[in-house]
Short mmCIF file of C-alpha atoms in Angstrom, two decimals:
data_model
loop_
_atom_site.label_atom_id
_atom_site.label_comp_id
_atom_site.label_asym_id
_atom_site.label_seq_id
_atom_site.Cartn_x
_atom_site.Cartn_y
_atom_site.Cartn_z
CA MET A 944 0.61 21.40 -8.99
CA VAL A 945 0.21 17.73 -8.85
CA ILE A 946 2.72 15.40 -7.60
CA SER A 947 4.57 12.97 -10.18
CA GLU A 948 5.18 9.66 -9.27
CA ALA A 949 8.73 10.24 -10.07
CA ASP A 950 8.40 13.31 -7.12
CA ARG A 951 7.35 10.60 -4.95
CA SER A 952 9.05 8.05 -5.67
CA VAL A 953 12.11 10.17 -3.60
CA ASP A 954 11.80 10.31 0.13
CA GLU A 955 11.34 14.06 0.41
CA LEU A 956 13.36 15.35 4.01
CA LEU A 957 12.39 18.16 5.87
CA GLN A 958 16.23 19.26 6.16
CA GLY A 959 16.33 23.03 7.13
CA GLU A 960 12.58 23.78 6.77
CA THR A 961 9.67 24.66 9.86
CA VAL A 962 6.93 23.14 10.49
CA SER A 963 4.46 24.70 12.26
CA VAL A 964 1.75 22.16 13.56
CA LEU A 965 -1.74 24.12 15.35
CA GLY A 966 -3.80 21.42 17.51
CA LEU A 967 -2.33 18.93 19.61
CA ALA A 968 -4.80 16.24 19.26
CA ALA A 969 -4.36 12.66 17.44
CA SER A 970 -3.74 14.40 13.50
CA GLY A 971 -1.18 17.37 15.07
CA MET A 972 0.89 15.16 16.81
CA ALA A 973 1.39 12.78 13.86
CA ALA A 974 2.13 15.19 11.73
CA ALA A 975 4.40 16.78 14.68
CA ARG A 976 6.55 13.34 14.68
CA LEU A 977 6.65 12.57 10.94
CA ALA A 978 7.78 16.44 10.33
CA LEU A 979 10.81 15.41 12.92
CA SER A 980 11.41 12.10 11.53
CA LYS A 981 11.60 14.01 8.46
CA GLY A 982 14.59 16.38 9.82
CA GLY A 983 12.25 19.10 10.11
CA ARG A 984 12.25 21.96 12.86
CA VAL A 985 9.07 21.87 14.60
CA TYR A 986 6.77 24.54 16.23
CA ALA A 987 3.98 23.02 17.64
CA SER A 988 0.99 24.94 19.51
CA ASP A 989 -2.61 24.33 21.00
CA ILE A 990 -4.71 27.09 22.57
CA LYS A 991 -5.72 24.41 25.47
CA CYS A 992 -3.62 24.01 28.46
CA ASP A 993 -5.17 21.08 29.99
CA PRO A 994 -3.28 18.06 31.42
CA THR A 995 -3.40 15.84 28.45
CA THR A 996 -2.28 18.38 25.72
CA THR A 997 0.43 19.45 28.11
CA ALA A 998 1.62 15.74 28.34
CA ARG A 999 1.30 15.63 24.75
CA GLY A 1000 3.43 18.86 24.29
CA ASP A 1001 6.28 17.44 26.55
CA GLU A 1002 6.23 14.34 24.83
CA LEU A 1003 6.79 16.35 21.40
CA ARG A 1004 9.54 18.27 23.05
CA ALA A 1005 11.51 15.02 24.35
CA LEU A 1006 11.64 14.20 20.81
CA GLY A 1007 12.75 17.97 19.77
CA ALA A 1008 10.28 20.00 18.69
CA ASP A 1009 8.86 23.22 20.26
CA VAL A 1010 6.05 23.47 21.85
CA GLU A 1011 3.55 25.91 23.37
CA VAL A 1012 0.73 25.39 25.28
CA GLY A 1013 -1.82 28.00 25.89
CA GLY A 1014 -1.71 30.18 23.03
CA HIS A 1015 -0.34 30.02 19.25
CA ASP A 1016 2.56 32.87 18.58
CA VAL A 1017 1.55 33.50 15.15
CA GLU A 1018 4.43 35.95 14.17
CA ARG A 1019 6.34 32.50 14.47
CA ILE A 1020 3.64 30.04 12.82
CA ALA A 1021 3.86 33.09 10.06
CA ALA A 1022 7.43 32.71 9.61
CA SER A 1023 7.21 29.16 8.40
CA GLN A 1024 7.58 27.03 5.39
CA THR A 1025 5.00 24.87 5.97
CA VAL A 1026 2.01 25.66 8.31
CA VAL A 1027 -0.06 22.09 9.30
CA ALA A 1028 -3.67 22.15 10.75
CA SER A 1029 -5.23 19.92 12.78
CA PRO A 1030 -8.78 19.29 11.31
CA GLY A 1031 -10.77 20.39 14.81
CA ILE A 1032 -9.56 23.90 14.81
CA PRO A 1033 -12.83 25.92 13.02
CA PRO A 1034 -12.20 28.11 10.26
CA ASP A 1035 -12.91 31.46 12.49
CA ALA A 1036 -10.64 30.44 14.93
CA ASP A 1037 -8.33 33.44 15.49
CA VAL A 1038 -5.09 31.69 14.69
CA LEU A 1039 -6.44 31.05 11.65
CA ARG A 1040 -8.31 34.46 10.98
CA ASP A 1041 -4.60 35.91 11.74
CA LEU A 1042 -2.66 33.99 9.78
CA ARG A 1043 -5.08 34.62 6.91
CA ALA A 1044 -5.26 38.38 7.35
CA ARG A 1045 -0.80 38.15 7.25
CA GLY A 1046 -1.72 36.29 3.77
CA VAL A 1047 -0.66 32.62 5.18
CA GLY A 1048 -2.08 29.67 4.41
CA TRP A 1049 -2.46 26.02 5.36
CA ILE A 1050 -2.60 22.49 4.58
CA SER A 1051 -4.42 19.67 6.31
CA GLU A 1052 -2.78 16.43 8.20
CA PRO A 1053 -3.31 14.32 5.42
CA GLU A 1054 -2.13 16.95 2.44
CA PHE A 1055 1.33 16.57 4.63
CA ALA A 1056 1.15 13.26 4.64
CA PHE A 1057 1.15 12.60 1.13
CA ARG A 1058 4.46 13.78 0.65
CA PHE A 1059 5.83 10.79 2.22
CA LEU A 1060 3.18 8.01 0.84
CA ARG A 1061 4.86 5.84 -1.55
CA GLY A 1062 2.52 3.26 -2.30
CA SER A 1063 -0.93 3.91 -4.45
CA LEU A 1064 -3.55 6.22 -2.71
CA ILE A 1065 -7.15 5.53 -2.04
CA ALA A 1066 -9.47 8.42 -0.64
CA VAL A 1067 -12.96 7.86 0.80
CA THR A 1068 -15.30 10.72 1.52
CA GLY A 1069 -18.79 11.13 1.52
CA THR A 1070 -20.95 11.96 4.33
CA ASN A 1071 -22.03 8.98 6.10
CA GLY A 1072 -20.19 5.76 5.51
CA LYS A 1073 -16.58 6.74 5.04
CA THR A 1074 -15.01 4.86 8.21
CA THR A 1075 -17.29 1.64 7.05
CA THR A 1076 -16.27 1.53 3.01
CA ALA A 1077 -12.58 2.16 4.20
CA ALA A 1078 -12.23 -0.72 6.58
CA LEU A 1079 -14.05 -2.94 4.38
CA THR A 1080 -12.03 -2.03 1.01
CA VAL A 1081 -8.97 -2.77 3.13
CA HIS A 1082 -10.29 -5.95 4.53
CA LEU A 1083 -11.21 -7.08 0.84
CA LEU A 1084 -8.37 -6.48 -0.39
CA GLU A 1085 -6.03 -8.42 2.18
CA ALA A 1086 -8.87 -10.99 1.51
CA ALA A 1087 -7.13 -10.98 -1.74
CA GLY A 1088 -3.48 -10.93 -0.68
CA ILE A 1089 -3.08 -7.51 -1.31
CA ARG A 1090 -1.50 -5.52 1.13
CA ALA A 1091 -2.85 -2.41 2.32
CA ALA A 1092 -2.82 0.01 5.31
CA LEU A 1093 -5.85 2.31 6.90
CA GLY A 1094 -6.11 5.43 8.25
CA GLY A 1095 -6.99 9.10 8.12
CA ASN A 1096 -10.11 10.17 9.66
CA THR A 1097 -11.24 6.75 10.90
CA GLY A 1098 -10.52 7.16 14.50
CA GLU A 1099 -7.65 5.17 16.61
CA ALA A 1100 -9.95 2.38 16.92
CA PHE A 1101 -9.65 1.78 13.26
CA GLY A 1102 -6.66 2.98 11.87
CA PRO A 1103 -3.85 6.28 12.65
CA PRO A 1104 -3.76 9.45 10.98
CA ALA A 1105 -2.39 9.58 7.77
CA SER A 1106 1.17 10.99 9.05
CA GLU A 1107 1.62 7.96 11.26
CA LEU A 1108 1.10 5.53 8.51
CA ALA A 1109 3.90 7.21 6.48
CA MET A 1110 6.26 6.79 9.28
CA SER A 1111 4.81 2.91 10.51
CA GLU A 1112 3.85 1.23 6.84
CA PRO A 1113 6.57 3.23 4.41
CA ASP A 1114 6.01 0.68 2.11
CA SER A 1115 2.49 -0.05 1.90
CA PRO A 1116 1.26 -0.67 -2.11
CA TRP A 1117 -2.10 0.27 -1.00
CA TYR A 1118 -3.07 3.27 1.53
CA VAL A 1119 -6.76 3.74 2.20
CA LEU A 1120 -7.36 7.11 4.04
CA GLU A 1121 -10.87 8.34 5.05
CA LEU A 1122 -11.34 11.99 4.61
CA SER A 1123 -13.17 14.16 6.09
CA SER A 1124 -14.84 17.63 4.48
CA PHE A 1125 -12.35 19.46 7.75
CA GLN A 1126 -9.35 17.51 6.15
CA LEU A 1127 -10.00 17.90 2.62
CA ALA A 1128 -10.41 22.05 3.06
CA GLY A 1129 -6.80 21.64 3.59
CA VAL A 1130 -5.83 19.86 0.80
CA HIS A 1131 -3.07 21.10 -2.21
CA GLN A 1132 -1.81 18.78 -4.00
CA LEU A 1133 -3.42 15.39 -2.81
CA ASN A 1134 -4.45 13.26 -6.00
CA PRO A 1135 -5.80 9.93 -5.27
CA GLU A 1136 -5.57 6.91 -7.95
CA ILE A 1137 -8.72 5.65 -6.66
CA GLY A 1138 -11.50 8.18 -5.08
CA VAL A 1139 -14.68 7.47 -3.55
CA VAL A 1140 -17.80 9.07 -2.44
CA THR A 1141 -19.97 7.28 -0.63
CA ASN A 1142 -22.47 10.04 -0.55
CA LEU A 1143 -23.53 13.57 -0.21
CA ALA A 1144 -26.19 14.85 2.15
CA SER A 1145 -26.39 17.88 4.52
CA ASP A 1146 -24.05 18.03 7.90
CA HIS A 1147 -22.01 19.95 10.04
CA LEU A 1148 -23.84 23.35 9.54
CA ASP A 1149 -22.32 24.26 13.20
CA ARG A 1150 -19.59 24.53 11.26
CA TYR A 1151 -20.00 25.78 8.22
CA PRO A 1152 -22.45 28.70 6.88
CA ASN A 1153 -24.66 26.95 4.86
CA VAL A 1154 -24.29 23.13 2.99
CA GLU A 1155 -22.90 24.75 -0.23
CA ALA A 1156 -19.89 25.74 1.89
CA TYR A 1157 -19.71 21.79 3.13
CA HIS A 1158 -20.08 20.87 -0.10
CA ALA A 1159 -17.41 22.30 -1.81
CA ASP A 1160 -14.81 21.14 0.55
CA LYS A 1161 -15.87 17.82 -0.38
CA ALA A 1162 -15.31 18.66 -4.04
CA ARG A 1163 -11.70 19.28 -3.52
CA LEU A 1164 -11.37 15.77 -3.87
CA PHE A 1165 -11.69 16.11 -7.36
CA GLN A 1166 -9.23 19.19 -7.29
CA ASN A 1167 -6.31 17.06 -8.65
CA ALA A 1168 -8.01 14.69 -10.91
CA SER A 1169 -5.78 13.26 -13.96
CA PRO A 1170 -7.21 11.35 -16.77
CA ALA A 1171 -5.48 8.36 -14.97
CA SER A 1172 -7.84 9.08 -11.80
CA ARG A 1173 -10.29 6.97 -10.88
CA TRP A 1174 -13.60 7.32 -9.33
CA VAL A 1175 -15.95 5.40 -7.33
CA LEU A 1176 -19.31 7.42 -7.37
CA PRO A 1177 -23.16 6.43 -6.02
CA GLU A 1178 -25.94 7.01 -8.96
CA ASP A 1179 -26.33 10.40 -7.95
CA ASP A 1180 -27.29 13.57 -9.10
CA GLU A 1181 -25.49 15.36 -6.52
CA VAL A 1182 -22.79 13.40 -6.34
CA GLU A 1183 -22.38 14.01 -9.94
CA ALA A 1184 -22.14 17.83 -9.96
CA LEU A 1185 -19.80 17.86 -7.21
CA ALA A 1186 -17.48 15.91 -9.66
CA GLY A 1187 -18.20 18.22 -12.15
CA ASP A 1188 -16.33 17.62 -15.16
CA ALA A 1189 -12.89 15.53 -13.01
CA PRO A 1190 -11.05 13.61 -15.67
CA GLY A 1191 -10.85 10.28 -14.89
CA SER A 1192 -13.21 7.20 -15.55
CA ARG A 1193 -16.07 6.77 -13.52
CA TYR A 1194 -17.51 3.76 -11.99
CA ARG A 1195 -20.87 3.70 -9.99
CA PHE A 1196 -22.38 1.66 -7.61
CA SER A 1197 -26.22 1.52 -7.07
CA VAL A 1198 -28.77 -1.47 -5.75
CA THR A 1199 -30.64 -0.46 -8.70
CA PRO A 1200 -29.27 0.11 -11.50
CA GLY A 1201 -30.05 1.50 -14.93
CA ASP A 1202 -29.24 -0.26 -18.71
CA ASP A 1203 -25.66 -0.70 -19.51
CA PHE A 1204 -24.51 -0.13 -15.91
CA LEU A 1205 -20.66 0.05 -15.27
CA GLY A 1206 -19.68 -0.66 -11.51
CA ALA A 1207 -21.38 -2.47 -9.01
CA TYR A 1208 -25.14 -3.34 -8.50
CA VAL A 1209 -27.71 -6.02 -7.19
CA GLU A 1210 -28.97 -7.94 -9.97
CA ALA A 1211 -31.31 -11.20 -8.63
CA GLY A 1212 -30.42 -10.08 -5.17
CA VAL A 1213 -26.66 -10.61 -5.71
CA LEU A 1214 -23.57 -8.09 -5.18
CA THR A 1215 -22.35 -8.24 -8.69
CA LEU A 1216 -19.61 -5.74 -10.31
CA ASN A 1217 -18.92 -5.05 -14.08
CA VAL A 1218 -15.53 -3.11 -14.71
CA GLY A 1219 -15.87 -3.44 -18.26
CA GLU A 1220 -15.47 -7.06 -18.46
CA GLY A 1221 -18.79 -8.61 -18.07
CA PRO A 1222 -20.66 -9.53 -14.77
CA GLU A 1223 -18.48 -10.90 -12.20
CA TYR A 1224 -21.41 -11.98 -9.34
CA LEU A 1225 -20.26 -12.17 -5.56
CA ILE A 1226 -22.33 -13.06 -2.70
CA SER A 1227 -26.43 -12.68 -1.90
CA VAL A 1228 -27.27 -9.68 -0.03
CA GLU A 1229 -28.90 -12.19 2.39
CA ALA A 1230 -25.26 -13.61 3.19
CA LEU A 1231 -23.43 -10.19 3.62
CA PRO A 1232 -23.19 -10.13 7.41
CA LEU A 1233 -24.04 -6.32 8.01
CA LEU A 1234 -27.34 -4.70 8.83
CA GLY A 1235 -29.31 -2.46 6.97
CA ARG A 1236 -29.60 -1.18 3.72
CA HIS A 1237 -27.07 1.36 3.35
CA ASN A 1238 -24.60 -1.29 4.10
CA VAL A 1239 -25.28 -2.95 0.66
CA GLU A 1240 -24.36 0.00 -0.64
CA ASN A 1241 -21.42 0.20 1.31
CA ALA A 1242 -20.31 -3.22 0.24
CA LEU A 1243 -21.00 -2.84 -3.38
CA ALA A 1244 -18.55 1.01 -3.35
CA ALA A 1245 -15.77 -1.40 -1.56
CA ALA A 1246 -16.10 -4.44 -3.90
CA LEU A 1247 -15.62 -1.77 -6.53
CA THR A 1248 -12.66 -0.09 -5.08
CA ALA A 1249 -11.15 -3.43 -4.32
CA ARG A 1250 -11.87 -4.86 -7.79
CA LEU A 1251 -10.02 -1.63 -9.06
CA ALA A 1252 -6.85 -1.80 -7.20
CA GLY A 1253 -6.43 -5.47 -8.19
CA ALA A 1254 -8.46 -8.00 -6.45
CA ASP A 1255 -10.54 -10.83 -7.82
CA ALA A 1256 -14.15 -11.59 -7.71
CA ALA A 1257 -13.48 -14.76 -6.00
CA SER A 1258 -11.42 -12.75 -3.25
CA LEU A 1259 -14.09 -10.34 -2.78
CA ALA A 1260 -16.80 -13.18 -2.42
CA ARG A 1261 -14.95 -14.70 0.21
CA GLY A 1262 -14.23 -11.35 2.25
CA LEU A 1263 -17.73 -10.05 1.31
CA ARG A 1264 -18.40 -13.19 3.68
CA THR A 1265 -16.75 -12.55 6.47
CA ALA A 1266 -17.20 -8.30 6.57
CA PRO A 1267 -16.91 -7.44 10.20
CA ALA A 1268 -19.73 -4.93 11.57
CA LEU A 1269 -17.95 -1.78 13.32
CA PRO A 1270 -18.73 -0.77 16.44
CA HIS A 1271 -21.07 2.45 16.82
CA ARG A 1272 -22.58 1.71 13.21
CA MET A 1273 -25.86 -0.11 12.92
CA GLU A 1274 -23.80 -2.55 15.44
CA ARG A 1275 -26.13 -5.12 16.48
CA LEU A 1276 -25.86 -5.18 19.82
CA GLY A 1277 -28.36 -8.68 20.92
CA GLU A 1278 -32.28 -9.86 20.47
CA ALA A 1279 -33.94 -11.39 23.73
CA GLY A 1280 -37.65 -12.10 24.08
CA GLY A 1281 -37.78 -11.03 20.40
CA ILE A 1282 -36.67 -7.37 20.66
CA LEU A 1283 -33.47 -6.23 19.04
CA TRP A 1284 -30.82 -4.01 20.19
CA VAL A 1285 -29.11 -1.19 17.64
CA ASN A 1286 -26.22 1.16 17.88
CA ASP A 1287 -26.40 3.16 15.93
CA SER A 1288 -24.21 6.35 18.26
CA LYS A 1289 -22.12 7.26 14.74
CA ALA A 1290 -25.58 8.55 13.33
CA THR A 1291 -24.56 12.18 14.07
CA ASN A 1292 -26.57 13.44 11.47
CA VAL A 1293 -30.07 13.47 10.32
CA ALA A 1294 -29.76 12.00 6.98
CA ALA A 1295 -27.30 8.86 8.97
CA ALA A 1296 -30.32 8.66 11.25
CA CYS A 1297 -33.28 8.45 8.41
CA THR A 1298 -30.73 5.74 6.89
CA ALA A 1299 -30.74 3.78 9.68
CA VAL A 1300 -34.37 3.86 10.26
CA GLU A 1301 -35.30 3.10 7.26
CA SER A 1302 -33.30 0.01 6.96
CA LEU A 1303 -35.07 -1.64 9.33
CA ASP A 1304 -38.16 -3.74 8.14
CA ARG A 1305 -39.28 -4.10 12.20
CA PRO A 1306 -41.58 -1.55 14.25
CA LEU A 1307 -38.92 0.72 16.20
CA ILE A 1308 -38.17 2.29 19.07
CA VAL A 1309 -36.19 5.20 18.38
CA ILE A 1310 -33.81 7.03 20.51
CA LEU A 1311 -32.62 10.70 19.57
CA GLY A 1312 -31.18 13.54 20.51
CA GLY A 1313 -27.79 15.01 21.42
CA ARG A 1314 -26.22 18.70 20.65
CA ASP A 1315 -28.53 20.41 17.85
CA LYS A 1316 -25.97 20.28 14.51
CA GLY A 1317 -28.58 23.38 12.92
CA GLU A 1318 -29.89 20.55 10.27
CA ASP A 1319 -33.65 20.68 8.65
CA LEU A 1320 -35.10 18.08 10.73
CA ALA A 1321 -37.79 17.73 8.63
CA PRO A 1322 -36.84 14.61 6.69
CA LEU A 1323 -37.08 12.83 10.61
CA ALA A 1324 -40.36 13.23 10.19
CA GLU A 1325 -41.03 11.51 6.94
CA ALA A 1326 -38.54 8.65 7.88
CA LEU A 1327 -40.08 7.83 11.09
CA GLY A 1328 -43.82 8.18 10.05
CA GLY A 1329 -45.18 4.90 9.82
CA THR A 1330 -42.37 3.04 11.07
CA ALA A 1331 -41.54 3.96 14.57
CA LYS A 1332 -44.16 3.41 17.15
CA VAL A 1333 -42.73 5.88 19.67
CA ALA A 1334 -39.34 8.35 19.36
CA ILE A 1335 -37.45 9.15 22.56
CA LEU A 1336 -35.79 12.24 22.80
CA TYR A 1337 -32.99 13.65 25.05
CA GLY A 1338 -30.54 15.80 25.31
CA GLU A 1339 -29.73 19.79 24.45
CA ALA A 1340 -31.54 18.95 20.84
CA ALA A 1341 -34.64 17.82 21.89
CA ASP A 1342 -37.34 20.42 22.07
CA ARG A 1343 -36.32 21.31 18.07
CA ILE A 1344 -36.67 17.53 17.56
CA ALA A 1345 -40.00 17.47 19.37
CA ALA A 1346 -41.24 19.95 17.42
CA ALA A 1347 -40.37 18.26 13.78
CA LEU A 1348 -41.78 14.99 15.11
CA GLU A 1349 -45.21 16.64 16.69
CA GLY A 1350 -47.92 14.68 15.06
CA VAL A 1351 -46.47 12.50 13.18
CA VAL A 1352 -45.52 9.80 16.04
CA PRO A 1353 -45.67 9.60 19.70
CA ILE A 1354 -43.06 11.60 21.60
CA HIS A 1355 -41.44 10.87 24.98
CA ARG A 1356 -38.95 13.36 26.72
CA ALA A 1357 -36.23 11.87 28.84
CA GLU A 1358 -33.77 13.15 30.81
CA GLY A 1359 -30.83 11.16 30.08
CA LEU A 1360 -29.53 8.00 28.02
CA GLU A 1361 -30.26 6.29 30.98
CA SER A 1362 -33.60 7.40 31.25
CA ALA A 1363 -34.54 6.85 27.61
CA VAL A 1364 -33.36 3.43 27.44
CA GLN A 1365 -35.08 2.48 30.36
CA HIS A 1366 -38.38 3.67 28.27
CA ALA A 1367 -37.34 1.68 25.26
CA ALA A 1368 -37.29 -1.27 27.11
CA ASP A 1369 -40.96 -0.83 28.87
CA GLN A 1370 -42.00 0.27 25.55
CA ALA A 1371 -40.70 -2.85 22.85
CA ALA A 1372 -42.52 -5.72 22.29
CA THR A 1373 -41.71 -9.25 20.57
CA GLY A 1374 -40.83 -7.83 16.66
CA ASP A 1375 -39.86 -4.69 17.55
CA ALA A 1376 -36.19 -3.06 17.61
CA VAL A 1377 -34.52 -0.85 19.96
CA VAL A 1378 -32.50 1.78 18.00
CA LEU A 1379 -29.95 4.57 19.00
CA THR A 1380 -29.44 6.75 16.25
CA PRO A 1381 -29.15 10.16 17.81
CA ALA A 1382 -28.96 12.58 14.60
CA CYS A 1383 -27.05 14.59 16.47
CA SER A 1384 -23.66 14.85 17.76
CA SER A 1385 -22.95 13.81 21.43
CA PHE A 1386 -21.17 16.64 22.67
CA ASP A 1387 -23.71 17.71 25.08
CA MET A 1388 -23.56 14.80 27.40
CA PHE A 1389 -20.40 13.21 25.97
CA GLU A 1390 -16.98 13.52 25.32
CA ASN A 1391 -18.00 11.58 21.58
CA TYR A 1392 -20.00 9.26 20.04
CA GLU A 1393 -17.89 6.05 20.82
CA ALA A 1394 -18.59 7.02 24.78
CA ARG A 1395 -22.52 7.66 23.88
CA GLY A 1396 -22.37 4.23 21.77
CA ASP A 1397 -20.25 2.15 24.63
CA ALA A 1398 -22.83 3.78 27.21
CA PHE A 1399 -26.03 2.34 25.21
CA ARG A 1400 -24.32 -0.87 24.89
CA GLY A 1401 -23.65 -1.42 28.34
CA LEU A 1402 -27.37 -0.04 29.02
CA ALA A 1403 -28.64 -2.28 26.03
CA ASP A 1404 -26.57 -5.08 27.56
CA PHE A 1405 -28.58 -4.99 31.00
CA HIS A 1406 -31.65 -5.53 29.22
CA LEU A 1407 -30.47 -8.04 26.91
CA ARG A 1408 -29.19 -10.25 30.02
CA GLY A 1409 -32.15 -9.26 32.01
CA ARG A 1410 -34.32 -11.10 29.53
CA GLY A 1411 -32.40 -13.87 29.22
CA GLY A 1412 -31.60 -13.03 25.62
CA GLU A 1413 -28.21 -13.44 22.93
CA ASN A 1414 -25.32 -10.76 23.00
CA ALA A 1415 -24.29 -10.75 19.51
#
C-alpha cells in the first residue's frame, strides 16, 4: 500500500497503538521519542546494558516509555501493533529470528518516520557517495531559497534520524534522507517523490550472505514507485537492472554521456543539465571545490536532483561554487613540501578505496586496513598498480590485502595507524599524496570511521606543521 497525499496530509496519531522499538542507538531513540510524541505506548529494549545504553533507557523512561536493557521481551514485542528495528540489529539476531518464527514483521526507523513527514521526500541510496550527494542536494536547494531538511543515515554530524526530523521539522517542504541497505530492508510504504541511486558495488558482505542479497535490499527503494516518481540514476547497467521496470521518469548522470542524454553530464569541461528544456550550463569541473572525479559524479547527481525539486540553474551554479567538503570523504587536510594529505576514512569498502585512488593524478602513498568485510580485494591491485608508490597495511585485514597486492606494489606492514602514518611521511616526496583510504571498516581499532579519520587528521596535522605547510 502506498500512502496517498491525502493520507499524509492528516496528522496520524498513535493513540492506543503499542510501538516496540528494538535498539537504543540514535535511530531507536528517535523512533521511540516520535512514537511517544504522537501518543503511542512505547516498549523499548536493547540487548546491551552498558552505561550509555542504560542512560538512554532512563531518558526514555522519563518520557513515559517502558524500557528493558540487557534483553528483549519477545512475547511483548510480538503483541505490539508496530515493531521498529534499528539498522544495527543484524537479520540473524535472536530477537528477529524469534519474531520471524512467530510470523511477526518489523519496519525500519525511516519507514516509521515516513508516516509523519508532511513535505516531499528525496531518498538517496547507493554503495558510496550517499552522504555527500544528500548533503550537497540540501546545500543546493537552500542556495535556491528552497527549504529542505537533511537526515537519515547521514550521522549526527550532518543530520538526525528521520524520526527526529519528523518532530523538529514538521513543515519542511522537502526532506532529503540518506537510506542505507539496512534501513531499506525494513521499508514497506516509503515512497519518495525523487529517488536517487549514487552507484552500486559490493559491500557489507560481513552481514549479507552474498552481493545479490545486498542489492535486493537496495532495490526496495523502487517497490512503491508510481508514474509520478522521478529517479536520478547513474548511467550504469547494474543500476538499471536494480530499478527494473519500476514506473516513473528516469534521469541519468554521467561524466561521459551518450547521445540525446537526459539528465546531468559534463560537456567541454562544464557541469551541464538537460531535464527536457535544453542544455543548462553550470560551472566548470575545475571550479568545483571537491576533490576527486567521483565527487564530480556526486555533484552531477545532487544538481540534477535539486533541479528536479525546483532549483534554477543560476542558483545551482552559485551553490556548486561553495560546495562544502565533508569530513572523512576525500577530505583535503593540507599540503606541505609538495605533499598532499587526504583523509578518506569513510572509504570502508573496496569500491570506495579504488575510486579514491583512481581520482588522484599524482603518485600515492596509500594506507589501507582495518576489519575485513569479506569482499573480493582483487580490484585494489588493479587500482593501485602503476599509481601507488607503496601500500602501507595495518589492522586485521592486513594479511589478506597483502596477498591481493603481492607483486603489484611495494608493501609495508605497520602495527597501527600511527606507525603507518609515520612510514608514509618518511616515504613521501614532493609531488606525492598520502591517502588514508582503508577499504575496510574501522571496528578492529576504532569505534567508527569518524574516530579513525579524526586520529589520522591529528597525525597528518603533526607532519604538516612539521614541514611548515598550510593546513586546509
